[in-house]
Short mmCIF file of C-alpha atoms in Angstrom, two decimals:
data_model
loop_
_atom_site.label_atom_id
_atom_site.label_comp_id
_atom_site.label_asym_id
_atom_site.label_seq_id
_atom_site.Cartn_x
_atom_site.Cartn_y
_atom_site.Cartn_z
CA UNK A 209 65.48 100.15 108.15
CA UNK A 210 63.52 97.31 106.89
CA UNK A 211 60.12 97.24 105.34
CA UNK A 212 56.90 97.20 107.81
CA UNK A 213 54.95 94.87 105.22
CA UNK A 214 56.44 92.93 101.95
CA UNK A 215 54.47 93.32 98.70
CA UNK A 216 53.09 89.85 97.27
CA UNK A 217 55.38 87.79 95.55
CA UNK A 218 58.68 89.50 97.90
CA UNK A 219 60.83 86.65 99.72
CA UNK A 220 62.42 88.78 102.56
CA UNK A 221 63.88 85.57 103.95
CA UNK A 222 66.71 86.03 100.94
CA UNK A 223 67.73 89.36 102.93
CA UNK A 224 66.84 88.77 106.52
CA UNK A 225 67.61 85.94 108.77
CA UNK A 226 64.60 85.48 110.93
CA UNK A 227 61.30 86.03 108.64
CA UNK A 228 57.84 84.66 108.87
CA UNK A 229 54.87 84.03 106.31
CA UNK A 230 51.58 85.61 107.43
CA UNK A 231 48.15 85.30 105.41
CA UNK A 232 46.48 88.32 104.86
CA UNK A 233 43.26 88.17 102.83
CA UNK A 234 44.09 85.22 100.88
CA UNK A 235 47.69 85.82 100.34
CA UNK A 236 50.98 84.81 101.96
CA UNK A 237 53.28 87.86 103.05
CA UNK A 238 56.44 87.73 104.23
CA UNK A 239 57.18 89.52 107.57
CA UNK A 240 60.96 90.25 108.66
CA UNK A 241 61.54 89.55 112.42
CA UNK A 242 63.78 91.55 113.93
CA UNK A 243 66.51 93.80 111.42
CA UNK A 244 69.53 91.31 111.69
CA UNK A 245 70.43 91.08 108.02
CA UNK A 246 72.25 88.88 105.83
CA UNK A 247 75.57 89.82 105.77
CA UNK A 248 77.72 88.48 102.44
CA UNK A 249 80.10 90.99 101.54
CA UNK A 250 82.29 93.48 103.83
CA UNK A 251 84.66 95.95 103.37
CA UNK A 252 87.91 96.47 105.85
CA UNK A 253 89.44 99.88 105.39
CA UNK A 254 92.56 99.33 108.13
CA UNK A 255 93.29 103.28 108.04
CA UNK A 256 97.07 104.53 108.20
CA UNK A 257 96.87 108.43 108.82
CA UNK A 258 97.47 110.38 106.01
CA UNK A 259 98.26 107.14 103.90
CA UNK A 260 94.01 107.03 104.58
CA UNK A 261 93.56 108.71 101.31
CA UNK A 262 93.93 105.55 99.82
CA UNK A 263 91.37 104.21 101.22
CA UNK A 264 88.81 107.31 100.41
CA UNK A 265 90.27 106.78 96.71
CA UNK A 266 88.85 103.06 96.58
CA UNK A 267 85.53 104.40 98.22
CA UNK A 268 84.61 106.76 96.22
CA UNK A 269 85.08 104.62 93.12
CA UNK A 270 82.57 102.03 94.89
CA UNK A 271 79.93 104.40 95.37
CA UNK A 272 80.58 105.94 91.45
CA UNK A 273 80.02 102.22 89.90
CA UNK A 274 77.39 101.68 92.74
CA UNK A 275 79.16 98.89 95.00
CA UNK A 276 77.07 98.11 97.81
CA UNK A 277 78.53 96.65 100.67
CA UNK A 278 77.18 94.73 103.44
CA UNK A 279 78.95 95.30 106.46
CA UNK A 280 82.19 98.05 107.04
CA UNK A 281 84.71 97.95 109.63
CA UNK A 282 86.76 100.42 110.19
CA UNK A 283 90.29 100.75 112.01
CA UNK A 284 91.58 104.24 112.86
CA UNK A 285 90.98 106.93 110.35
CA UNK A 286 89.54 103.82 107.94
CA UNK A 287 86.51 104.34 110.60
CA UNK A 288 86.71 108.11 109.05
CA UNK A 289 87.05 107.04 105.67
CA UNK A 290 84.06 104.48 105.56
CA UNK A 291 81.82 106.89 107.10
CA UNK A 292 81.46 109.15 104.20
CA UNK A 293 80.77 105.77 102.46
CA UNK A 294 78.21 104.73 104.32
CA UNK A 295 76.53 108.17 103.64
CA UNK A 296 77.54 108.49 99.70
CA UNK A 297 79.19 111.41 100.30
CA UNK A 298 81.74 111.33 97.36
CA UNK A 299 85.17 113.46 98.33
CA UNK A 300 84.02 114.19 101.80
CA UNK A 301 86.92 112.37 103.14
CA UNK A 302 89.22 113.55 100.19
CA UNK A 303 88.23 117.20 101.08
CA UNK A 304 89.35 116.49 104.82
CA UNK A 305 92.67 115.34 103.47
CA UNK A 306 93.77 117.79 101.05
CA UNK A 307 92.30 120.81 103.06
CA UNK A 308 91.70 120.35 106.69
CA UNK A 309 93.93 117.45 107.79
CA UNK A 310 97.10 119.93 106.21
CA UNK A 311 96.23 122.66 108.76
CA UNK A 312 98.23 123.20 112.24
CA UNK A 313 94.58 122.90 114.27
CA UNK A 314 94.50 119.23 112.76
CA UNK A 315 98.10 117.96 113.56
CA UNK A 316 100.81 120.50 114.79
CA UNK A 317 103.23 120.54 117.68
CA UNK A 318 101.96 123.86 119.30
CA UNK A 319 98.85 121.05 119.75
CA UNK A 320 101.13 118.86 121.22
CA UNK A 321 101.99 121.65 124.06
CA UNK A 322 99.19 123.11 124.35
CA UNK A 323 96.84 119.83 125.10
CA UNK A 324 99.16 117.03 124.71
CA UNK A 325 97.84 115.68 121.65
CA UNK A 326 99.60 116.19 118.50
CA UNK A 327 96.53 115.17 116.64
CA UNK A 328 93.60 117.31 117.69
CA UNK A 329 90.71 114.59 117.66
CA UNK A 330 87.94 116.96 118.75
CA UNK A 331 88.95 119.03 115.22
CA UNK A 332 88.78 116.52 113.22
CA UNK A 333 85.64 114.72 114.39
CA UNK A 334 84.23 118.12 116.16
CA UNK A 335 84.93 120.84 114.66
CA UNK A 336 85.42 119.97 111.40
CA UNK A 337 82.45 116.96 111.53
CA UNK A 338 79.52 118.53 113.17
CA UNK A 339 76.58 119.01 111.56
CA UNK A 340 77.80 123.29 110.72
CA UNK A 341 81.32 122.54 110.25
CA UNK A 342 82.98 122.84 107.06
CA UNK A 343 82.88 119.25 106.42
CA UNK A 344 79.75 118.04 108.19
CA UNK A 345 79.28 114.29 108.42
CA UNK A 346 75.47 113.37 107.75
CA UNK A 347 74.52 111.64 110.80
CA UNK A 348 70.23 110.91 109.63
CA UNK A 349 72.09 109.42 106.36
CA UNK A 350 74.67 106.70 108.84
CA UNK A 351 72.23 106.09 111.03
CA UNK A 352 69.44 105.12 108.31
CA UNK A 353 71.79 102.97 106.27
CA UNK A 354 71.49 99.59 105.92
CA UNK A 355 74.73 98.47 106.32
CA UNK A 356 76.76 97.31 109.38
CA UNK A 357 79.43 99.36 110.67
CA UNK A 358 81.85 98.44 113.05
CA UNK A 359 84.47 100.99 114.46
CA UNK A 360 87.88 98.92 116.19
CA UNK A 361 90.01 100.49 119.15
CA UNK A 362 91.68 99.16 121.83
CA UNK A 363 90.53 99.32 125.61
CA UNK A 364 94.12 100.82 126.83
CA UNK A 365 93.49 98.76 130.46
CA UNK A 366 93.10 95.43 129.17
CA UNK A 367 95.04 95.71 125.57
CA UNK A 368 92.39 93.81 124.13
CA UNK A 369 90.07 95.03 121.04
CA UNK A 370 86.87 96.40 121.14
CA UNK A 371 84.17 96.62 118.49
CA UNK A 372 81.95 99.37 118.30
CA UNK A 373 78.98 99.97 116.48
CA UNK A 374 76.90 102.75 115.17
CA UNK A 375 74.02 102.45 117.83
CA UNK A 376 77.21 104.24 119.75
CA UNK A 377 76.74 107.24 117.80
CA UNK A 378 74.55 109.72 118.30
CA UNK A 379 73.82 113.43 116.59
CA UNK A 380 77.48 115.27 116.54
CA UNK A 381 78.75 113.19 118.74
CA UNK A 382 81.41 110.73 117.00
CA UNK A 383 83.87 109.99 120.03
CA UNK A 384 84.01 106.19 118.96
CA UNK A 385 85.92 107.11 116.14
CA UNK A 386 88.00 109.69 118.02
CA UNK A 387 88.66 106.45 120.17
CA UNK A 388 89.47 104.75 117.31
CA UNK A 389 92.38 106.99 116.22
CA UNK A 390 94.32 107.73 119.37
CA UNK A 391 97.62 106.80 118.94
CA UNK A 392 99.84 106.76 121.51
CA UNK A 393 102.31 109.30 122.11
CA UNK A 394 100.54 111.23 119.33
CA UNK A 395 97.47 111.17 121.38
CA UNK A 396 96.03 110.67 124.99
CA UNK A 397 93.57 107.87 125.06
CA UNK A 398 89.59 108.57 124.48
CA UNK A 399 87.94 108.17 127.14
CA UNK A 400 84.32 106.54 126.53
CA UNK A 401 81.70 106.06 129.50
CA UNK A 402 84.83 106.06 131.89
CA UNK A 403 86.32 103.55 129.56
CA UNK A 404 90.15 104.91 127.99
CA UNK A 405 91.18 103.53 124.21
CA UNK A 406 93.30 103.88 122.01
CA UNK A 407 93.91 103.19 118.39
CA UNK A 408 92.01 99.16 116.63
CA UNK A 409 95.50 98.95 115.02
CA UNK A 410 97.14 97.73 118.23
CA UNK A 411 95.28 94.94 118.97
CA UNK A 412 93.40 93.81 115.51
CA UNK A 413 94.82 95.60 112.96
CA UNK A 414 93.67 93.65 109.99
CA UNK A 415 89.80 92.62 111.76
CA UNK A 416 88.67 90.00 108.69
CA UNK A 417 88.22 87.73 111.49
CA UNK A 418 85.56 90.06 112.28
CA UNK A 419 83.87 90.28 109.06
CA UNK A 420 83.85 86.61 108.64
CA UNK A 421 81.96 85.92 112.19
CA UNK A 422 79.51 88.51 110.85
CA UNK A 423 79.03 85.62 108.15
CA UNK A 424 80.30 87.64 105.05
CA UNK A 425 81.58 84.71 102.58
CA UNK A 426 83.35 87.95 100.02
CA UNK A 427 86.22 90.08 102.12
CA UNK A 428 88.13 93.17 101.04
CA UNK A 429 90.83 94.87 102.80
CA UNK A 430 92.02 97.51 101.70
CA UNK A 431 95.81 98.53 103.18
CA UNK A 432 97.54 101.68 102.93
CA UNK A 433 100.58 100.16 102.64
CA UNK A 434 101.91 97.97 99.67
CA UNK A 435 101.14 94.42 99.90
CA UNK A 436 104.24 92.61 100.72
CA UNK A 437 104.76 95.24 103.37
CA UNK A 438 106.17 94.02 107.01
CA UNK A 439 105.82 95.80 109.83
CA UNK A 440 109.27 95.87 112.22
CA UNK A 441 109.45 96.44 115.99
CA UNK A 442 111.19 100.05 115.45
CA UNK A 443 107.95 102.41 115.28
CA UNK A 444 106.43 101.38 118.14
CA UNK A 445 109.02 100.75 120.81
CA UNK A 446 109.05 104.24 122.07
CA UNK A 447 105.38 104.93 122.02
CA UNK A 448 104.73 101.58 124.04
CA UNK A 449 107.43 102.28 126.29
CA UNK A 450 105.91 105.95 126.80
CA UNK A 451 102.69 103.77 128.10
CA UNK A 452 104.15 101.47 129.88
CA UNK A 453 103.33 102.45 133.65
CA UNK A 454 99.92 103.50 133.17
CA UNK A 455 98.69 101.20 130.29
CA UNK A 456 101.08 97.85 130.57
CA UNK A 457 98.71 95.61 128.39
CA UNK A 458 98.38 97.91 125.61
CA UNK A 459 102.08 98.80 125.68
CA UNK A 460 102.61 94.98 125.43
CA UNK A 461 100.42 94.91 122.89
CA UNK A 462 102.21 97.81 120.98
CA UNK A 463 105.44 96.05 121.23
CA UNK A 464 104.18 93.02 119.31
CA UNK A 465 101.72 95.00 117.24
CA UNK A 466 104.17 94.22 114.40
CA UNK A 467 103.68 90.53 115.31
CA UNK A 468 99.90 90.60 114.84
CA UNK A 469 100.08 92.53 111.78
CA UNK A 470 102.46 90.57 109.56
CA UNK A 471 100.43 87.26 110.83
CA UNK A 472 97.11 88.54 110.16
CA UNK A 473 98.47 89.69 106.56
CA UNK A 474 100.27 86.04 106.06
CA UNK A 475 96.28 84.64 106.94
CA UNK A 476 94.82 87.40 104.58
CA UNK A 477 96.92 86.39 101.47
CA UNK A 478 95.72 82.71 102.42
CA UNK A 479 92.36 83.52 102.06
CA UNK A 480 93.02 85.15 99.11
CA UNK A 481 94.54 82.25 97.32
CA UNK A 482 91.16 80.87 98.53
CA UNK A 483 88.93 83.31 96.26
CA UNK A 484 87.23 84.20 99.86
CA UNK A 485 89.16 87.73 99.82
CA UNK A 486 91.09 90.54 98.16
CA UNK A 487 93.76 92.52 99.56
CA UNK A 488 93.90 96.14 97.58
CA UNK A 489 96.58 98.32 98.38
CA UNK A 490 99.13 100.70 96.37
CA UNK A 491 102.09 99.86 94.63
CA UNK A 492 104.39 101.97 97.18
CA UNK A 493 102.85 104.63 99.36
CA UNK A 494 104.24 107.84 97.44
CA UNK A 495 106.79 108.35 100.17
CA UNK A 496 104.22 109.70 102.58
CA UNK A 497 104.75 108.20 106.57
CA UNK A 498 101.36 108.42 108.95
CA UNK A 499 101.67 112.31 109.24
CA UNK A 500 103.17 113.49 106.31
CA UNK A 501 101.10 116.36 104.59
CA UNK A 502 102.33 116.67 101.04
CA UNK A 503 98.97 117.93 98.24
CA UNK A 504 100.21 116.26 95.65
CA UNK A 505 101.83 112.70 97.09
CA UNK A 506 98.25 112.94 98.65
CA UNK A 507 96.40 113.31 95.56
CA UNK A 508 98.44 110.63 93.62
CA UNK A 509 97.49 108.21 96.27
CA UNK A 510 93.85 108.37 95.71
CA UNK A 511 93.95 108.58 92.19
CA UNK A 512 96.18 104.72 92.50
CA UNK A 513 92.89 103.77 95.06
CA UNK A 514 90.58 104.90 92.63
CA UNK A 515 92.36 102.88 89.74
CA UNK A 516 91.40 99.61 92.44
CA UNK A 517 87.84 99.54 91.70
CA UNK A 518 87.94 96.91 88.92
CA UNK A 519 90.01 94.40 91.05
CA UNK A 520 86.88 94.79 93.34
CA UNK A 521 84.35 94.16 90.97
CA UNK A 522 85.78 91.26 89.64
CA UNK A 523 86.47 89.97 92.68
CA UNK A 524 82.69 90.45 93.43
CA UNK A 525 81.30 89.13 90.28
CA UNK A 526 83.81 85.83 90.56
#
């Protein structure tokens, strides 16, 4: 939300793009037109299932030392990770991993029979999410932020991604970042307003592209898996060819997902050299895959993305 009326001597032009000066008994105000802000610094939180935790590690040590991004995009369950950011809620996410993501209505194969989704979506951003659940996400507090957010997935017809935003969200209702997280094989696609998707990491796994159209000149990514990390063709040859017939473009896009990702992290350690932005990620991942649910591997992964937080202030500051 932006002010309706700028106190004297307040240059709103240094935080919105379109302003205008209007003289009100004598004085010169400063009017914001429109709410597009200036967007400097972003925040990419590329998500990795359980690996996540990371991610909620380096979050909640921004919001403890008060780091204020501009703009968040999120990719899978980094869409889930930057939303209790966005909101300041500090272990929200880390509560989800350690307690609710480890039980059988989360991920479990009797899930997998019974609906054909081995990750139960409408748990984890239903159930567990909604305004009485157990771990409610505070919808007035995303919606009134100031910040951008941008959620990634994949339209499963044309393989291509799409960006969502938060006027897509509404009270209890948080399917865009159920879409974001449907894997498949794991998952069925969302469907959205007739629209099926699947998972941002398909088709723009690492979006600082994104952040950088926005106009943000300071970038941080934050990966769940250690830096020099390559991504092979192995993982994803079955789930793409499990799509194949119904979804060819995103099963296309599956197969050379590890193409995409180990170019767009060869561009991301350019533009790092470059002082324009910072890749964080851990050291190794603690042994744990996408689904593994292990407390303490869990734990000693967020403690390593907590430990991150000076690398980002630096970075910041520099």
């Amino acid at each position: 939300m932006f002010p309706v009326l700028a106190t004297q001597g307040t240059d709103c032009s240094v935080l919105y793009k379109n302003t205008k000066k209007v003289l009100v008994f004598n004085t010169f105000y400063t009017f914001p037109i429109g709410g597009d802000l200036y967007l400097k610094t972003a925040i990419i939180d590329v998500g990795g299932g359980f690996r996540g935790v990371f991610g909620t590690g380096v979050l909640d040590a921004c919001l403890e030392t008060n780091i204020d991004f501009d703009c968040c995009i999120g990719v899978s369950a980094g869409s889930g990770n930057l939303v209790s950011y966005l909101t300041k809620k500090i272990k929200r996410s880390y509560r989800y991993y350690i307690k609710y993501g480890l039980t059988k209505e989360n991920t479990s194969i009797s899930n997998f029979i019974k609906t054909g989704n081995y990750v139960d979506l409408d748990y984890v951003y239903g159930t567990v999410a909604k305004k009485n659940g157990p771990c409610p996400l505070d919808y007035d507090a995303l919606s009134n932020s100031r910040q951008k957010f941008t959620v990634v997935a994949t339209n499963a017809v044309t393989g291509e991604p799409h960006y969502f935003d938060k006027a897509d969200m509404s009270y209890d209702n948080y399917d865009i970042l159920k879409a974001s997280s449907a894997l498949p094989m794991v998952c069925k696609p969302y469907v959205i307003d007739d629209v099926a998707y699947y998972d941002g990491g398909i088709s723009d796994p690492i979006p600082f592209e994104k952040a950088f159209s926005y106009g943000c000149d300071k970038v941080v990514v934050i990966l769940t898996r250690p830096k020099d990390y390559l991504r092979t063709p192995k993982k994803d040859f079955l789930p793409a060819l499990a799509i194949k017939n119904q979804y060819p473009k995103t099963s296309e896009a599956l197969k050379n997902r590890y193409k995409t990702y180990n170019r767009q992290l060869e561009i991301a350690k350019q533009y790092e050299k470059e002082g324009k932005l910072l890749i964080v990620a851990p050291s190794y991942s603690s042994g744990l895959s996408t689904f593994t649910k292990n407390p303490d591997k869990l734990k000693q992964l967020y403690n390593e993305g907590r430990n991150a937080v000076g690398r980002i202030i630096n970075f910041l500051n520099d």
